[in-house]
XYZ file of C-alpha atoms in Angstrom:
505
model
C 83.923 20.259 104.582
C 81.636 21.530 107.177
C 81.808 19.833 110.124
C 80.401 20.913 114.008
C 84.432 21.811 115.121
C 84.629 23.674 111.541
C 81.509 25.930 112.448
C 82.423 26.451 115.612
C 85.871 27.598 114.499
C 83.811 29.639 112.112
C 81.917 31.532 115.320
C 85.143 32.269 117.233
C 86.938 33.750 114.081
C 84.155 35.949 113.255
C 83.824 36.496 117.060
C 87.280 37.749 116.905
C 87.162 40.003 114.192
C 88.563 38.287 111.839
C 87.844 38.455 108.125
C 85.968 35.441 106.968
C 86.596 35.887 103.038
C 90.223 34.967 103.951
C 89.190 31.035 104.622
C 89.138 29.659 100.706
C 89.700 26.357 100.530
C 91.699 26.978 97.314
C 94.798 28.789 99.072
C 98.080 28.682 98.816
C 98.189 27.409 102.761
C 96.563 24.155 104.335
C 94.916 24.607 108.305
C 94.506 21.279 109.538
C 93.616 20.305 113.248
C 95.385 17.904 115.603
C 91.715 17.177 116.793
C 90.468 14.695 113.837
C 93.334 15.193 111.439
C 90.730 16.801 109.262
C 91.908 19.566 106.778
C 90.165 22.836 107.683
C 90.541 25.827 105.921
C 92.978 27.295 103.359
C 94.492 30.604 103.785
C 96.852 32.889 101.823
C 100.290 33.167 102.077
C 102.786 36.262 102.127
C 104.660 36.152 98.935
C 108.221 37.710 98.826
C 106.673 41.508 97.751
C 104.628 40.909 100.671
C 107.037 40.804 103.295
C 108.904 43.503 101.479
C 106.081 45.528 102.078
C 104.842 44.382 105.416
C 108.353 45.376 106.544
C 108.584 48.702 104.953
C 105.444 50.152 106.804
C 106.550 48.529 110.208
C 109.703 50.346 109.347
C 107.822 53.831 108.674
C 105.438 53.568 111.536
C 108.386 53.180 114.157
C 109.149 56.324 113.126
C 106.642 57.950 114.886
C 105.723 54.984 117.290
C 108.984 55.474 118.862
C 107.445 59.162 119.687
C 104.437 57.971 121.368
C 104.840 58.607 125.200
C 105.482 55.428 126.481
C 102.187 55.082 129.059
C 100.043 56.009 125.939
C 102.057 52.722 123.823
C 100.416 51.079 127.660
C 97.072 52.058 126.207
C 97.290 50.098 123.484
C 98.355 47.008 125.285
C 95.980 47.688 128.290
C 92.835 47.602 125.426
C 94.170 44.389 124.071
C 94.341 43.184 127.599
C 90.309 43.880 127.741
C 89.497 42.180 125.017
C 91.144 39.352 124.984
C 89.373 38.965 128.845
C 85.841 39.406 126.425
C 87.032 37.306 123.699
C 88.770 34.470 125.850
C 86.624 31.808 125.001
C 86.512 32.484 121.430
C 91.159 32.413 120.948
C 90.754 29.381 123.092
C 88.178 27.639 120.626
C 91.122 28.754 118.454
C 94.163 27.525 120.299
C 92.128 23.513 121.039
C 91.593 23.769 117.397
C 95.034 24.568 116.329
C 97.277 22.698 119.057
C 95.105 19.806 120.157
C 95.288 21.470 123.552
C 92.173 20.427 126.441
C 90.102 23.495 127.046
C 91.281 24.155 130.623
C 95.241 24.640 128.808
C 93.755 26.297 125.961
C 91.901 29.074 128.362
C 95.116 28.881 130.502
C 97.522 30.394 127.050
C 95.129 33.049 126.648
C 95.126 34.184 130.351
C 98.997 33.986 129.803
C 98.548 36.721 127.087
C 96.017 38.571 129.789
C 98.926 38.479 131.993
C 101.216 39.471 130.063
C 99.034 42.344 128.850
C 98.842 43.735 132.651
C 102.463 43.402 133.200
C 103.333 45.500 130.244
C 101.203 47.723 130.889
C 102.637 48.951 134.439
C 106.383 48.672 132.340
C 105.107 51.204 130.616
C 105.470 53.588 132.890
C 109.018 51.795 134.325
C 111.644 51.940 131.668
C 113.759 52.964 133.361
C 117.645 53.929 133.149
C 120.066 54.970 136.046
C 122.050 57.901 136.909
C 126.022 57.146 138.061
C 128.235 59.660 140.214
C 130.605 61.141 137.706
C 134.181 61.414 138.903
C 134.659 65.002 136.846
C 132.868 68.104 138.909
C 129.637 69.837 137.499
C 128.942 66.479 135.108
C 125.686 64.205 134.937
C 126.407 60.203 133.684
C 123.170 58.734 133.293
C 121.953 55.606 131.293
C 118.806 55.586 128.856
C 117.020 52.932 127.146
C 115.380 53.523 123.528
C 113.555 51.326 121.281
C 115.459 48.964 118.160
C 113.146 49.566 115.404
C 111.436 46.388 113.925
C 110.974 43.563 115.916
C 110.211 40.078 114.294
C 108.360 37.346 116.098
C 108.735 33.578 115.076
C 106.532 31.421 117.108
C 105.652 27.624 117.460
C 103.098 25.756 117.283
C 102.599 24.556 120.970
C 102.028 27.691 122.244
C 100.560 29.435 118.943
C 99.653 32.847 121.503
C 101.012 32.742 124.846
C 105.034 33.438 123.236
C 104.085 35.604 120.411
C 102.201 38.255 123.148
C 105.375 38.075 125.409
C 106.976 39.248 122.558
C 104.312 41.693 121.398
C 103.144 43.142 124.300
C 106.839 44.090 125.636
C 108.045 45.507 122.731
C 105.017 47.426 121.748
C 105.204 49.618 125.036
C 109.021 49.679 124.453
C 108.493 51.580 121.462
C 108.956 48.720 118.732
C 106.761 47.642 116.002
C 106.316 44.171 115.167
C 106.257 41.074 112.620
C 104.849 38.015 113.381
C 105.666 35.328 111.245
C 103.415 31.912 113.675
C 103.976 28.345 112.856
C 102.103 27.601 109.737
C 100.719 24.958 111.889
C 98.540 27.095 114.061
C 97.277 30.383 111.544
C 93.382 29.902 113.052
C 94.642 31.165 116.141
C 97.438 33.437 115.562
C 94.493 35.563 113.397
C 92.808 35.522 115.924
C 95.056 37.046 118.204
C 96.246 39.585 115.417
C 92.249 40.594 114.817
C 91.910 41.297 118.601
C 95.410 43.775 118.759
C 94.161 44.899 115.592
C 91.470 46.324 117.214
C 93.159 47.161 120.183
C 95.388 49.694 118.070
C 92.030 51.364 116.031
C 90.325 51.784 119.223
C 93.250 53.778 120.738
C 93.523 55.345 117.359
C 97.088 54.816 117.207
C 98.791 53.579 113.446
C 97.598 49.923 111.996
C 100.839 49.697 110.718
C 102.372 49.193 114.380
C 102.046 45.606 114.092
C 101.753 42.984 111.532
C 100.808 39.067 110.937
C 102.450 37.477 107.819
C 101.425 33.505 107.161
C 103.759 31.400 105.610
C 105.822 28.262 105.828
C 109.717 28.346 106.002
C 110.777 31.027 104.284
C 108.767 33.567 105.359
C 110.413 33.419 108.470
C 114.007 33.468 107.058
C 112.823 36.520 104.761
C 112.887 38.415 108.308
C 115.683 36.333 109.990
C 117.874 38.098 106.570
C 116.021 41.529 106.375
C 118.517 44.252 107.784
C 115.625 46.278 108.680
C 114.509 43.808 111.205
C 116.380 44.608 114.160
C 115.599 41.835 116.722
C 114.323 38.420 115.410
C 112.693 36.823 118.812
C 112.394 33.116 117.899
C 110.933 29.820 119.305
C 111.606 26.854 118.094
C 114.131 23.840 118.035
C 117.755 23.570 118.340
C 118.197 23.011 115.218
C 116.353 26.178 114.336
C 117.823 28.270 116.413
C 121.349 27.028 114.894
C 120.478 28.314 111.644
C 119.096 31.778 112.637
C 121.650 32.403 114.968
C 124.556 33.005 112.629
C 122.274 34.593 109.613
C 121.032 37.489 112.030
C 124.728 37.806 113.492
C 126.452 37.954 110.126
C 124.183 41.095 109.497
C 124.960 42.469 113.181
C 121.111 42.002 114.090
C 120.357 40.753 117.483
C 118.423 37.639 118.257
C 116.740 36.545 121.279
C 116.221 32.732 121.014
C 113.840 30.496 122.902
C 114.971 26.466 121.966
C 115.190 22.888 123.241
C 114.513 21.680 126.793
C 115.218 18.272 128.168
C 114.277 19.257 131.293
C 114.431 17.231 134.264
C 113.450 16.543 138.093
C 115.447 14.595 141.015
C 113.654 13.101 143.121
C 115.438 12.622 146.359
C 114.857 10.404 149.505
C 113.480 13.612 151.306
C 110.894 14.146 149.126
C 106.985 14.520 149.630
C 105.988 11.325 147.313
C 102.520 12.410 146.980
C 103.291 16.001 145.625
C 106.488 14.619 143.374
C 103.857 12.272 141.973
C 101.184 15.151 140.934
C 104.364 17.572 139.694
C 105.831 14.591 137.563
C 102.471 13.831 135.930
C 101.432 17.299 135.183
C 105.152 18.181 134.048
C 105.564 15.224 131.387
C 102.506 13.650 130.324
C 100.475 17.539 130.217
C 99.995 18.938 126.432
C 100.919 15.580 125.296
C 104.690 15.936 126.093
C 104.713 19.012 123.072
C 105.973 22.078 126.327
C 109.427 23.226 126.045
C 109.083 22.638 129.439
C 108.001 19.477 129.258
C 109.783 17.269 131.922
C 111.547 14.477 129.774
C 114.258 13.026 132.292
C 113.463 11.795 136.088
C 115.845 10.941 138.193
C 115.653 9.065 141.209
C 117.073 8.342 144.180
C 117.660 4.439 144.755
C 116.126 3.562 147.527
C 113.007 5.112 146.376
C 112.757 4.309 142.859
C 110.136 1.418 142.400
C 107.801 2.599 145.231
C 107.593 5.840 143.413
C 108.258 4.245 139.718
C 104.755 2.411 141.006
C 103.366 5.100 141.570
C 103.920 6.661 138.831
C 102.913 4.135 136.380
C 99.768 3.858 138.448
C 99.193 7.240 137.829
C 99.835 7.247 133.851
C 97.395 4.610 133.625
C 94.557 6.692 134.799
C 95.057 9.518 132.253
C 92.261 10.018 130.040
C 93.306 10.124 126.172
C 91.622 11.342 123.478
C 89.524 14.645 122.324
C 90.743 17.578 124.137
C 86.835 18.758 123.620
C 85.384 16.046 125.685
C 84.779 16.266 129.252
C 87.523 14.465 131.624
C 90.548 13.870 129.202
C 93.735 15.051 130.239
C 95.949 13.774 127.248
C 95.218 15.418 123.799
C 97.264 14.452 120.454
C 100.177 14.543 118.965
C 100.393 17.580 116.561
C 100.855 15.215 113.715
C 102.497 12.368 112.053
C 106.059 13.466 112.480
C 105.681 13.829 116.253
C 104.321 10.582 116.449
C 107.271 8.842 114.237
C 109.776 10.469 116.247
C 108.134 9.285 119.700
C 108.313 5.651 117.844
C 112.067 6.192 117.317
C 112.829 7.448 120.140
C 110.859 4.763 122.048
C 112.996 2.151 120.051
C 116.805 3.469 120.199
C 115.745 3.837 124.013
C 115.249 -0.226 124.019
C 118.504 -0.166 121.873
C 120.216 1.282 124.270
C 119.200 -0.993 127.202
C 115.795 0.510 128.679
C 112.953 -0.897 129.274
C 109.321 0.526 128.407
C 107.713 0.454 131.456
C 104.223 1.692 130.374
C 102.652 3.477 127.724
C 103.700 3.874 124.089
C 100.888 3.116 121.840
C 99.163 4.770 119.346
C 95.309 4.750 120.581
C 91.811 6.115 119.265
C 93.216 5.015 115.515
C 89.993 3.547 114.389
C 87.994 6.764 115.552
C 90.581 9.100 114.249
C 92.680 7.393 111.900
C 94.567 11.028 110.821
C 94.943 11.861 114.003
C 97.667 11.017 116.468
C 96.598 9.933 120.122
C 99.442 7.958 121.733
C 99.266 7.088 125.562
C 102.526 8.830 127.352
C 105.188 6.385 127.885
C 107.654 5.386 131.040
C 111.282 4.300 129.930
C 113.756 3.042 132.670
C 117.028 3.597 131.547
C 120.029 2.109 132.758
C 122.065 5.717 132.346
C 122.118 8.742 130.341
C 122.156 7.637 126.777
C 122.460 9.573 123.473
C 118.668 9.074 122.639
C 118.249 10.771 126.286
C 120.490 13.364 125.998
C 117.950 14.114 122.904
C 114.670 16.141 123.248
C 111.829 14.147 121.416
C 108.779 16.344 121.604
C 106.060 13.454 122.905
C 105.232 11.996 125.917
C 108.514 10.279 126.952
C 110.061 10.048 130.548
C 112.841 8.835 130.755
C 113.383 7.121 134.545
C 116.889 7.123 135.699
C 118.192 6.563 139.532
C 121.393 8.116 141.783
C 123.113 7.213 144.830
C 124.113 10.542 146.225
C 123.325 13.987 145.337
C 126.828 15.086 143.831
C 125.780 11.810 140.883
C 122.455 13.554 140.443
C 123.419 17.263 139.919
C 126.149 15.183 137.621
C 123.457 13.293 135.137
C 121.153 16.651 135.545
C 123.543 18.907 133.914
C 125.026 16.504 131.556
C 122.704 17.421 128.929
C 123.062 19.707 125.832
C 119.834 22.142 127.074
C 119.012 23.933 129.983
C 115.544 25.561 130.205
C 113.944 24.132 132.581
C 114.484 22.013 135.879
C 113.060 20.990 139.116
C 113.895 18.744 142.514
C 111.614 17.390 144.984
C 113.238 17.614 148.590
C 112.453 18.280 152.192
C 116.087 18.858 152.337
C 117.028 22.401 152.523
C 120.972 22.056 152.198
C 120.234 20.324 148.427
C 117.024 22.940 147.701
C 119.949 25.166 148.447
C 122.784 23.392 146.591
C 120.300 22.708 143.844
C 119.795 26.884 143.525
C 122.985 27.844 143.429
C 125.685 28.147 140.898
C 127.499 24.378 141.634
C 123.538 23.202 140.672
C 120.931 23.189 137.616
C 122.380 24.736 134.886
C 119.133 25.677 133.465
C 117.743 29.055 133.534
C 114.367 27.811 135.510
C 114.881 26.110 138.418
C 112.001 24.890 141.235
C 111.893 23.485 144.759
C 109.018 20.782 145.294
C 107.178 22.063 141.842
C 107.371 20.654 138.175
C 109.183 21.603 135.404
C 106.265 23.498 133.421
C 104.062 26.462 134.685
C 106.401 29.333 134.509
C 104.712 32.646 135.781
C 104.874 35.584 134.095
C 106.330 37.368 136.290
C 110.011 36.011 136.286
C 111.767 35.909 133.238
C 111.416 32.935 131.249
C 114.240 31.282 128.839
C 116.784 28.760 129.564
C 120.890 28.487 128.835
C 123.293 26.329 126.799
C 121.398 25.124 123.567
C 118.009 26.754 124.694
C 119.466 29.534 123.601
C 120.064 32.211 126.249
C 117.214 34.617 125.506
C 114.703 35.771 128.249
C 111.181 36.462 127.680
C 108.113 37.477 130.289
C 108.906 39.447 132.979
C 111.763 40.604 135.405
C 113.584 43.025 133.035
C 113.317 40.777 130.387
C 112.108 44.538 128.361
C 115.585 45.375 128.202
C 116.115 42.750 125.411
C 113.657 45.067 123.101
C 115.365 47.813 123.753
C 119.233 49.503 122.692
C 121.270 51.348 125.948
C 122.671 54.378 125.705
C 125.054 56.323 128.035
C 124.318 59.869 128.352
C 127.220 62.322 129.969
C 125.986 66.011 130.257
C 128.861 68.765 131.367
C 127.422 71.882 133.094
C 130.463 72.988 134.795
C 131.539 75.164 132.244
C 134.940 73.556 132.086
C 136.016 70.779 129.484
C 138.033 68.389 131.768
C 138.605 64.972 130.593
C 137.686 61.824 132.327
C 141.071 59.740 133.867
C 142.610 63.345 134.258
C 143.711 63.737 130.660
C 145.221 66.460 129.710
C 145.358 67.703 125.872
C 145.045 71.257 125.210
């Protein structure tokens, strides 16, 4: 079928550098966009020898990637950094396509991979270890830091780019090569991204082999969650996911760095600056139709606030503009398909079960325009207390709208959820900013003051606790993760004592 989005999708691959021959309607995998519902493109999948393969060479060029001085691995990431500045428009034509996302986010993920890019780039030159006073004369106890080998990437569909370059760009100057495995749900843009470093690498004339895209639907990505020769698997995904690789790349001794569930919330207190809770709480739960890890799902509220700002909110929803992300003014794009929207039904429904009340919101819209596509408007749900269906992340545009009486009770129904990625309270209070920041408050590995839950930067380290999974991507010295320690002792004294005073010969 070609269609105007089709050509244009067309344009930004070729753009990209991406081989056109690959797009054969006849393939073993189906590219479909949230947009219209409309099947795209088919592509080939990696079949078992494949991955074999696509694992050996990463294997073999490690070898002598490891060797490369680590400011020249910078290179590499510094020229993908360029072009994906020239070719920004083109992965975000690539991004809408593939995620339903409004141009403004789409643009956004690829200036996260710019970012990202930069960052790296000075790390390059910063991996760095420490030297510690021995307690035995004439000795040197030092720490270094040295790359794993193989790195495999798993990535998700909401952000088919941003993640997988965090990843990428990270381990690349840490010395790693790398696997990505992307959500079969988003190829169009994940080759795209893989054209651009492609030619990132061949103009730095460093090995092809250092990285690697392999397309596939489930078990392509266990082939690397089992492979021994993978020696970090960096994935994003559910819970449920992440319960299942967790214990496959353990029982081989691999390491995992895991990126899962949020059911992230905000308080509200009596403090607060209405007006800028009201623009964070929009942004942070009805943005990207709900589908951000950081998505704020849970709002809680103090009493004696809660319907002025509950108004206000609902107020708010009801000026949200649905429907193509291509179009000029909307705000709300789709659902990524027909399972997201059946679970935001269910959800919506065990809510009422369980005593709350839609307040707004709900529907499926645009159906008779798009009817295999999934526009829904973001809903409002007033719960009478933390329920099971609340304690459960449903990726749509839910927000759930509970209230407290003092702070201790909303620290309490904060934490009392299985995730913890990210969180946020609105307050002109400093003693609960404070409380809120420190150990007795969120349990989540993000936590703001008077901002939303989404919109991490890339400079702190990004990845929440408890069933998110523990793993830390971005910045900070979230590089350490792609990298093994070593602890380096060097006697030039001349003399062999032992350390503790031993004696022995």
């Amino acid at each position: 079928m070609t269609t105007a989005l089709s050509t244009s999708i067309r344009s930004a691959l070729d753009a990209c550098g991406v081989d056109l021959s690959l797009l054969d309607s006849a393939q073993d995998l189906q590219t479909r966009t949230p947009i219209t519902g409309e099947k795209l493109f088919g592509l080939p999948a990696t079949d078992a020898d494949g991955i074999d393969e696509t694992i050996s060479r990463a294997e073999a060029a490690f070898r002598t990637w490891r060797d490369v001085p680590a400011p020249e691995r910078g290179h590499v990431v510094r020229r993908w950094g360029e072009l994906l500045r020239e070719h920004k428009r083109d992965l975000a034509v690539l991004v809408q396509s593939d995620a339903g996302k409004t141009m403004s986010e789409a643009e956004g993920e690829v200036q996260e991979m710019i970012d990202i890019c930069e960052l790296a780039i000075g790390q390059s030159r910063m991996l760095y270890g420490q030297t510690m006073p021995s307690e035995r004369p004439g000795h040197r106890l030092m720490e270094t830091w040295h790359p794993l080998g193989v790195v495999g990437v798993i990535s998700a569909f909401n952000f088919p780019v941003a993640v997988f370059s965090w990843n990428t760009a990270l381990a690349l100057v840490c010395g790693n090569t790398v696997v990505w495995k992307p959500s079969e749900l988003s190829l169009l843009s994940a080759l795209g991204a893989h054209a651009l470093l492609a030619r990132a690498v061949a103009d730095c004339g460093q090995d092809a082999d250092i990285h690697h895209i392999i397309l596939g639907e489930r078990e392509a990505g266990e082939a690397l969650v089992d492979d021994p020769r993978v020696a970090l698997i960096s994935a994003t995904g559910s819970t449920r996911m992440g319960h299942e690789v967790a214990p496959r790349v353990a029982a081989r001794f691999g390491r995992y760095l895991l990126e899962l569930g949020g059911n992230n919330a905000a308080i509200v207190a009596p403090s607060a600056d209405l007006d800028l809770a009201l623009r964070g709480v929009v942004f942070a739960a009805a943005g990207t139709a709900g589908q951000r890890c950081t998505t704020m799902r849970r709002l809680i509220i103090h009493e004696s606030i809660a319907e002025e700002f509950t108004e206000k909110l609902i107020a708010a929803y009801r000026t949200l503009q649905i429907g193509d992300p291509r179009d000029e003014g909307v705000l709300v794009g789709p659902l990524i398909h027909s399972g997201a929207y059946e679970g935001m039904r269910s959800a919506l429904t065990s809510a009422q079960e369980e005593g709350g009340t839609v307040l707004c919101g709900g529907a499926r819209v645009l159906e008779d325009e798009h009817p295999d596509a999934y526009y829904v408007e973001p809903a409002i749900v007033r719960m009478p207390g933390q329920s099971a269906t609340v304690k459960t992340e449903t990726f749509a545009p839910i927000l759930y709208v509970l209230t407290y009486r003092d702070f201790d009770e909303a620290l309490a129904l904060h934490n009392d959820v299985p995730q913890g990625l990210s969180s946020a309270i609105f307050t002109s209070d400093q003693a609960e900013a404070e409380i809120f920041l420190s150990s007795r408050g969120s349990d989540c590995g993000i936590a703001n003051v008077n901002i939303g839950t989404s919109g991490a930067e890339i400079g702190g380290a990004f990845g929440g606790e408890k069933e998110t999974g523990g793993g830390r991507e971005s910045g900070s010295d979230a590089w350490k993760a792609y990298m093994r320690r070593a602890t380096n002792t060097v006697n030039y004294s001349g003399e062999l004592p032992l350390a503790q005073g031993v004696k022995f010969l």
